[in-house]
PDB file of C-alpha atoms in Angstrom:
ATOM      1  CA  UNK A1121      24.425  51.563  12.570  1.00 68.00           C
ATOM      2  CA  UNK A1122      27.055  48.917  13.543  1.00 76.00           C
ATOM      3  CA  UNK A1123      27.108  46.488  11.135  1.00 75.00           C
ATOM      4  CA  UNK A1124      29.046  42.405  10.763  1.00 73.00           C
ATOM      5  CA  UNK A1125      29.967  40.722   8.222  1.00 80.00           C
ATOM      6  CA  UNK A1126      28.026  37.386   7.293  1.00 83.00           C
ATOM      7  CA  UNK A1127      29.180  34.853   5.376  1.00 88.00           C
ATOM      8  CA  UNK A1128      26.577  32.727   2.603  1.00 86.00           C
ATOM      9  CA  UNK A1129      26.530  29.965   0.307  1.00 88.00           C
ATOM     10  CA  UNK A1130      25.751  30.268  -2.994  1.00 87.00           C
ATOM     11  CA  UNK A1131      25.267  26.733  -3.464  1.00 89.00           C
ATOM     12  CA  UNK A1132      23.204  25.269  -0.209  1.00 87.00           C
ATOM     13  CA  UNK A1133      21.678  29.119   1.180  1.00 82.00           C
ATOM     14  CA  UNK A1134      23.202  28.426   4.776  1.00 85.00           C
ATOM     15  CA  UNK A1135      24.631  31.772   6.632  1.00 81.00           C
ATOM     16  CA  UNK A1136      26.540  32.283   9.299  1.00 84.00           C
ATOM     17  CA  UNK A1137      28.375  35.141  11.471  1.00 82.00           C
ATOM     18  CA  UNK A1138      32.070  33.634  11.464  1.00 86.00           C
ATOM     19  CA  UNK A1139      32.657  35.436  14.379  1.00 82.00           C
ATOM     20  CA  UNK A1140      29.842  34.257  16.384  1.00 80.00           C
ATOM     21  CA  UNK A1141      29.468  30.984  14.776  1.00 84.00           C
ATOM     22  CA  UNK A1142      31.532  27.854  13.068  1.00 89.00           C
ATOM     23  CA  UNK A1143      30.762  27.706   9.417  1.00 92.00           C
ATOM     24  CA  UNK A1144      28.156  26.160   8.782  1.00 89.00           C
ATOM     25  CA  UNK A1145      28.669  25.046   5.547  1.00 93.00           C
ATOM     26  CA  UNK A1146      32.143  23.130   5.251  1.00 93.00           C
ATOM     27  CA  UNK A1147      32.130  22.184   1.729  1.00 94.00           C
ATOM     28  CA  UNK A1148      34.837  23.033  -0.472  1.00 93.00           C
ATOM     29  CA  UNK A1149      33.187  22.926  -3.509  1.00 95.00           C
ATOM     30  CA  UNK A1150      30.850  25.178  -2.663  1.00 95.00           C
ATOM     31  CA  UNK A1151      31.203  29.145  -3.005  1.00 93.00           C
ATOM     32  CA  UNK A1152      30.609  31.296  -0.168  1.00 93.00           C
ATOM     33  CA  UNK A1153      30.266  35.018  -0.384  1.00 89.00           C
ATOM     34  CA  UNK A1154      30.775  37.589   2.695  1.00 87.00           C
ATOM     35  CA  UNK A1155      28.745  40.453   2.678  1.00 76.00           C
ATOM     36  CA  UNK A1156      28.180  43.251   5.738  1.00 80.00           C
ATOM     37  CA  UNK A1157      25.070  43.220   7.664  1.00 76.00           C
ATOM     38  CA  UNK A1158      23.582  45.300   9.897  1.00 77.00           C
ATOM     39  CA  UNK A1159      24.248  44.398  13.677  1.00 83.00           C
ATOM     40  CA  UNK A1160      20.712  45.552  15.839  1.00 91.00           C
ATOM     41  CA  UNK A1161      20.197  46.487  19.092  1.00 93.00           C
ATOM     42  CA  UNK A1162      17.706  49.094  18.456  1.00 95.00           C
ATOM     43  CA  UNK A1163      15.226  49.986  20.827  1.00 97.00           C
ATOM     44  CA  UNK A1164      12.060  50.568  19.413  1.00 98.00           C
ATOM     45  CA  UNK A1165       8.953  52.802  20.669  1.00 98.00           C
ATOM     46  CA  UNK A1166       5.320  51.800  19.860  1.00 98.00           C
ATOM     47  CA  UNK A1167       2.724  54.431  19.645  1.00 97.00           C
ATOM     48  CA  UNK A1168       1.237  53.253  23.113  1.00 97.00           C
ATOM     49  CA  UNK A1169       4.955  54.267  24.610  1.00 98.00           C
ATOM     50  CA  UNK A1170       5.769  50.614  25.231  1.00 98.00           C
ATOM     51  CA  UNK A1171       9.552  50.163  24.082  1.00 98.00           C
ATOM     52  CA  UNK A1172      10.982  46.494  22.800  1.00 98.00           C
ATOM     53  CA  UNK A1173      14.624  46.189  21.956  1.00 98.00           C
ATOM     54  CA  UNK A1174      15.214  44.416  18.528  1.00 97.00           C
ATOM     55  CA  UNK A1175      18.076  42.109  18.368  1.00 96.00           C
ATOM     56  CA  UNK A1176      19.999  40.669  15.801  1.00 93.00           C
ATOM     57  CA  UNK A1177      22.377  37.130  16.343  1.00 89.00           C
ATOM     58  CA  UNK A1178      25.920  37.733  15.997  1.00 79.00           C
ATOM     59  CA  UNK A1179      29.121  39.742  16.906  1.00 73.00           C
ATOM     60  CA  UNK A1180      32.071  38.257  18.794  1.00 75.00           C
ATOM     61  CA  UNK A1181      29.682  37.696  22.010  1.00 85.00           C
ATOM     62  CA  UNK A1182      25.817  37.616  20.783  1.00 89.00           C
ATOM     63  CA  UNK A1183      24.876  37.808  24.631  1.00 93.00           C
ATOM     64  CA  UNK A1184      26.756  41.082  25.315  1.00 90.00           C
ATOM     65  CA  UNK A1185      24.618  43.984  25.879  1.00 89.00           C
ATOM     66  CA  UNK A1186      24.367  46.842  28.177  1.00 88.00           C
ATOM     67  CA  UNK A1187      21.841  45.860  29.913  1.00 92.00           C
ATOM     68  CA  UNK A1188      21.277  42.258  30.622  1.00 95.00           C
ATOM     69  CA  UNK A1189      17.568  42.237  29.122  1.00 98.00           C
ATOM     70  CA  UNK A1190      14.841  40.222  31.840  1.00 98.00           C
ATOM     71  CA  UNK A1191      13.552  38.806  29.039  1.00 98.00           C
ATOM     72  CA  UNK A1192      13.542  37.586  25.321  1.00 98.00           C
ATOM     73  CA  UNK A1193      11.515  36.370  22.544  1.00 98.00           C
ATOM     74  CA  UNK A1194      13.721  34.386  19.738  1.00 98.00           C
ATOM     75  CA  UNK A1195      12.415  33.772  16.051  1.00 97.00           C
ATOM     76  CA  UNK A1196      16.239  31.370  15.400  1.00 94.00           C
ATOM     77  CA  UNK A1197      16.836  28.649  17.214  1.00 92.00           C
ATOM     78  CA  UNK A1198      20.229  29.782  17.195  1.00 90.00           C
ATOM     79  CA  UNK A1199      19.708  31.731  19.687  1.00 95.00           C
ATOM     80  CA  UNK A1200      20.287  30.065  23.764  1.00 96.00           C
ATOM     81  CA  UNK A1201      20.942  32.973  25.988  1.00 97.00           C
ATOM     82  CA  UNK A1202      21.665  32.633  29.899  1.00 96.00           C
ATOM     83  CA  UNK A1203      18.368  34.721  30.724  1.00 98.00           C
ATOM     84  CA  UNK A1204      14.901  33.700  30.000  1.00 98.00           C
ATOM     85  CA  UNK A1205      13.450  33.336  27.246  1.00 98.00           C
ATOM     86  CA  UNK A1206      11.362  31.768  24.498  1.00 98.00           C
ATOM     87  CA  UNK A1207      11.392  30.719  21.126  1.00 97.00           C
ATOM     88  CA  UNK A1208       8.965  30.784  18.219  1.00 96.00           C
ATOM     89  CA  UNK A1209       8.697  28.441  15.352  1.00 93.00           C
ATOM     90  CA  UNK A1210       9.172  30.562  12.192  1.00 95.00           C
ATOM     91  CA  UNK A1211      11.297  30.113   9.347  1.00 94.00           C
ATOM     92  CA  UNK A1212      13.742  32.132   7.813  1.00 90.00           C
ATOM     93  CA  UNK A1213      12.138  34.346   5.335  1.00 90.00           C
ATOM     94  CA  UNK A1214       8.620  32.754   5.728  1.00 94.00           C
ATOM     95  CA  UNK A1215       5.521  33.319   8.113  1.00 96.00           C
ATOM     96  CA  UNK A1216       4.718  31.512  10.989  1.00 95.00           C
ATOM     97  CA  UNK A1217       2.625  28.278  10.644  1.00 93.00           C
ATOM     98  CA  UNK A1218       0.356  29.043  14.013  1.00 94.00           C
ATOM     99  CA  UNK A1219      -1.092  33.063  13.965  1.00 94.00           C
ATOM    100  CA  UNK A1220      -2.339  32.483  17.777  1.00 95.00           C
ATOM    101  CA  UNK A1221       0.800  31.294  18.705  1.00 96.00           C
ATOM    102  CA  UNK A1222       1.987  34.490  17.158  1.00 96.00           C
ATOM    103  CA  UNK A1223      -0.188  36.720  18.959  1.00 97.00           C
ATOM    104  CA  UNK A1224      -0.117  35.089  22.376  1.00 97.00           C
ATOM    105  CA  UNK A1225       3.505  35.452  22.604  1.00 98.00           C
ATOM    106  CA  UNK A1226       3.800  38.909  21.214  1.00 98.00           C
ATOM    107  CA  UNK A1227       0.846  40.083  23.332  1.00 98.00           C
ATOM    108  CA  UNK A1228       2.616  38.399  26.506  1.00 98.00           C
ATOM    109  CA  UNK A1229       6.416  40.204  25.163  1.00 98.00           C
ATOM    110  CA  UNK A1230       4.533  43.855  25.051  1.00 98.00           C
ATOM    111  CA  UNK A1231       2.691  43.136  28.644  1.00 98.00           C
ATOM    112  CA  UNK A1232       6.216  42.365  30.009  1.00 98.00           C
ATOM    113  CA  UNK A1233       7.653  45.870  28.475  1.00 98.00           C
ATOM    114  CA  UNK A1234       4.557  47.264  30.173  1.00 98.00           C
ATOM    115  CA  UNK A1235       5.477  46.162  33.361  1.00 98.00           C
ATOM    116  CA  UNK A1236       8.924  47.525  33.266  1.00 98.00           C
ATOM    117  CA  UNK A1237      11.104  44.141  31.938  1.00 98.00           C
ATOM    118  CA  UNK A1238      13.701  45.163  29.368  1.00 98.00           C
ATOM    119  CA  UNK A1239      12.453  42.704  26.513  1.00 98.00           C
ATOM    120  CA  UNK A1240      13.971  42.456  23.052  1.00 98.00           C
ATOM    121  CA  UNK A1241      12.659  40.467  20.148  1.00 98.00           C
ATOM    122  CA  UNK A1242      15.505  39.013  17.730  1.00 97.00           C
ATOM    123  CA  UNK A1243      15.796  36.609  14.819  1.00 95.00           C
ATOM    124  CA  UNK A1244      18.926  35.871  13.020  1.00 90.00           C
ATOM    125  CA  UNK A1245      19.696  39.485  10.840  1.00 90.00           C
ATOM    126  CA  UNK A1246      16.729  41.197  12.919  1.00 93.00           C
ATOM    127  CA  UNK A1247      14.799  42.274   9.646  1.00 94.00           C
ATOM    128  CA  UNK A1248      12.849  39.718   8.065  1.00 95.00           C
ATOM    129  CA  UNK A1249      10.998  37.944  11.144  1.00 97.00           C
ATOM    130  CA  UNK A1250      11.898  40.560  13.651  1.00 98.00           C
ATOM    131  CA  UNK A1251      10.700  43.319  11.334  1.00 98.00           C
ATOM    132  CA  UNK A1252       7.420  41.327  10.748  1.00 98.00           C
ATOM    133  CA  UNK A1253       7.380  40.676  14.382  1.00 98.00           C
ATOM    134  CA  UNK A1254       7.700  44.609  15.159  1.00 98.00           C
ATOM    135  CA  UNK A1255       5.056  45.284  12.885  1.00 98.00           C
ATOM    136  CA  UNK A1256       2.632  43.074  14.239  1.00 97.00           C
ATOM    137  CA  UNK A1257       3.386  44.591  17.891  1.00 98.00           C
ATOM    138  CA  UNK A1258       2.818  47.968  16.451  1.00 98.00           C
ATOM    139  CA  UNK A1259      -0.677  46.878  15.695  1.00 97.00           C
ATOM    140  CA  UNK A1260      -1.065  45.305  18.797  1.00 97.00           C
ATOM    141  CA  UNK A1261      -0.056  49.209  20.039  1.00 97.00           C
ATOM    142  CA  UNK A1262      -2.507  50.639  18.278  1.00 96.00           C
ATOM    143  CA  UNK A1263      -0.693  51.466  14.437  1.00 97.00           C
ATOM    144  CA  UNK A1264      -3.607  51.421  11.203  1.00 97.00           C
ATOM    145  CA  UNK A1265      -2.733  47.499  10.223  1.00 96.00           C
ATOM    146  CA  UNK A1266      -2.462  49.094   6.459  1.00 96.00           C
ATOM    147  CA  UNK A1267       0.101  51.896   7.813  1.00 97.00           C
ATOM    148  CA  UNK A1268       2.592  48.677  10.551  1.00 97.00           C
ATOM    149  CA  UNK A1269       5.102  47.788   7.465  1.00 98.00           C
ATOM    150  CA  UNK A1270       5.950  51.100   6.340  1.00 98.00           C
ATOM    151  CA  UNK A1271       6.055  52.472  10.297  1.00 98.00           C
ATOM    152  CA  UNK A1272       8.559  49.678  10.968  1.00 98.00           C
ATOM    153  CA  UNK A1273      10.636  50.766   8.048  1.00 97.00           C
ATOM    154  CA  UNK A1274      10.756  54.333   8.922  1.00 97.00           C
ATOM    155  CA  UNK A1275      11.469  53.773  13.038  1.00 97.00           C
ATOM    156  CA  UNK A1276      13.403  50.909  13.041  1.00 97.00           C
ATOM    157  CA  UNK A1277      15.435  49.865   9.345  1.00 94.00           C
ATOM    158  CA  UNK A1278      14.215  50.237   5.905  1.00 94.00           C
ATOM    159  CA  UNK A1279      15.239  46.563   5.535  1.00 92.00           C
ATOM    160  CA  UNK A1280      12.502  44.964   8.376  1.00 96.00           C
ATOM    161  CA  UNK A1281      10.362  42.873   6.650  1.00 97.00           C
ATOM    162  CA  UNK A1282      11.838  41.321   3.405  1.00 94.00           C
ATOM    163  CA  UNK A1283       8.896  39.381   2.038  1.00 96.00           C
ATOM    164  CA  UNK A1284       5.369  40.068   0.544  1.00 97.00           C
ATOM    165  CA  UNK A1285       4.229  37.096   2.636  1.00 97.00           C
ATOM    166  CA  UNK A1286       5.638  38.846   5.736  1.00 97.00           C
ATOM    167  CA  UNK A1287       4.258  42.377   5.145  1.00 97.00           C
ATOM    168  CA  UNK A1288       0.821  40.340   4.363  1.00 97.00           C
ATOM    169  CA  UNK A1289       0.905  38.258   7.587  1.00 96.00           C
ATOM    170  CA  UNK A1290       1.440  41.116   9.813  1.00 95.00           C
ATOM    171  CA  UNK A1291      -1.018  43.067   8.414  1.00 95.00           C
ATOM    172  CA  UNK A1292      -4.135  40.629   8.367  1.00 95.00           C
ATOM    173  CA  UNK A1293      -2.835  39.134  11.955  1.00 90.00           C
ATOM    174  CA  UNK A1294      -5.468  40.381  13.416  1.00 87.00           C
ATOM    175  CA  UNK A1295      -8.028  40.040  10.943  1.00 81.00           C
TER     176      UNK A1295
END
């Protein structure tokens, strides 16, 4: 797994890839800790055979890939790549405020895989909100809602969804 290293302040919580990104926080008084983070571009394969690629924000280019995907669904407004795409409205490790919002746009990201776009799904480290994200789509692909979180941890990184709230969310989605 290629990993980065991110940069966070213990005093306001802002984080940033300083080699994607200006700091953003520019106080001196303030301490800031680097740590390394995982760097995703992991394709992942539902049980219906549909296949997303999950994307993390960062790196010296966060646009370079391989494969110039047709589409992309963004859970960070940080992200503003040169191919189309959307963004939701979720916060950092939180939930969503609007579940059909949620649904509609995963449901319309997996119909686009099915019809042979290259889509990925990315937040800002690619494990809280995209984890929670890939673990609603596995339900949407037919994964037990009880079974999504752990199935996400095992295919894609034991880190995807960080919060109780998340691992809730994205198991009573549908419910």
């Amino acid at each position: 797994m290629e990993t980065r290293a991110v940069v966070m302040c213990g005093d306001c919580g802002a984080f940033w890839d300083p080699a994607a990104e200006p700091a953003v926080c520019t106080d001196p008084a303030h301490q800031h800790h680097e740590f390394e983070s995982h760097l995703h571009r992991t394709p992942v394969t539902f049980a219906d055979g549909t296949t997303v690629v999950a994307v993390s924000f960062g790196g010296d280019d966060p646009y370079v890939r391989g494969s110039t995907p047709d589409f992309g669904l963004y859970l960070d407004e940080r992200w503003d790549p040169p191919w189309p795409h959307q963004h939701l409205d979720w916060p950092d490790y939180g939930v969503p405020p609007d579940r059909e919002a949620v649904v509609a746009a995963l449901t319309d990201l997996l119909e686009r895989a099915r019809s042979g776009e290259r889509v990925e799904v990315g937040c800002y480290g690619a494990h809280g909100r995209t984890g929670t994200a890939l673990a609603a789509m596995a339900i949407l692909c037919g994964t037990d809602p009880d079974d999504a979180v752990a199935w996400v941890r095992t295919a894609y990184c034991e880190r995807a969804v960080e919060t109780d709230d998340q691992a809730a969310f994205a198991r009573t989605l549908l419910a």
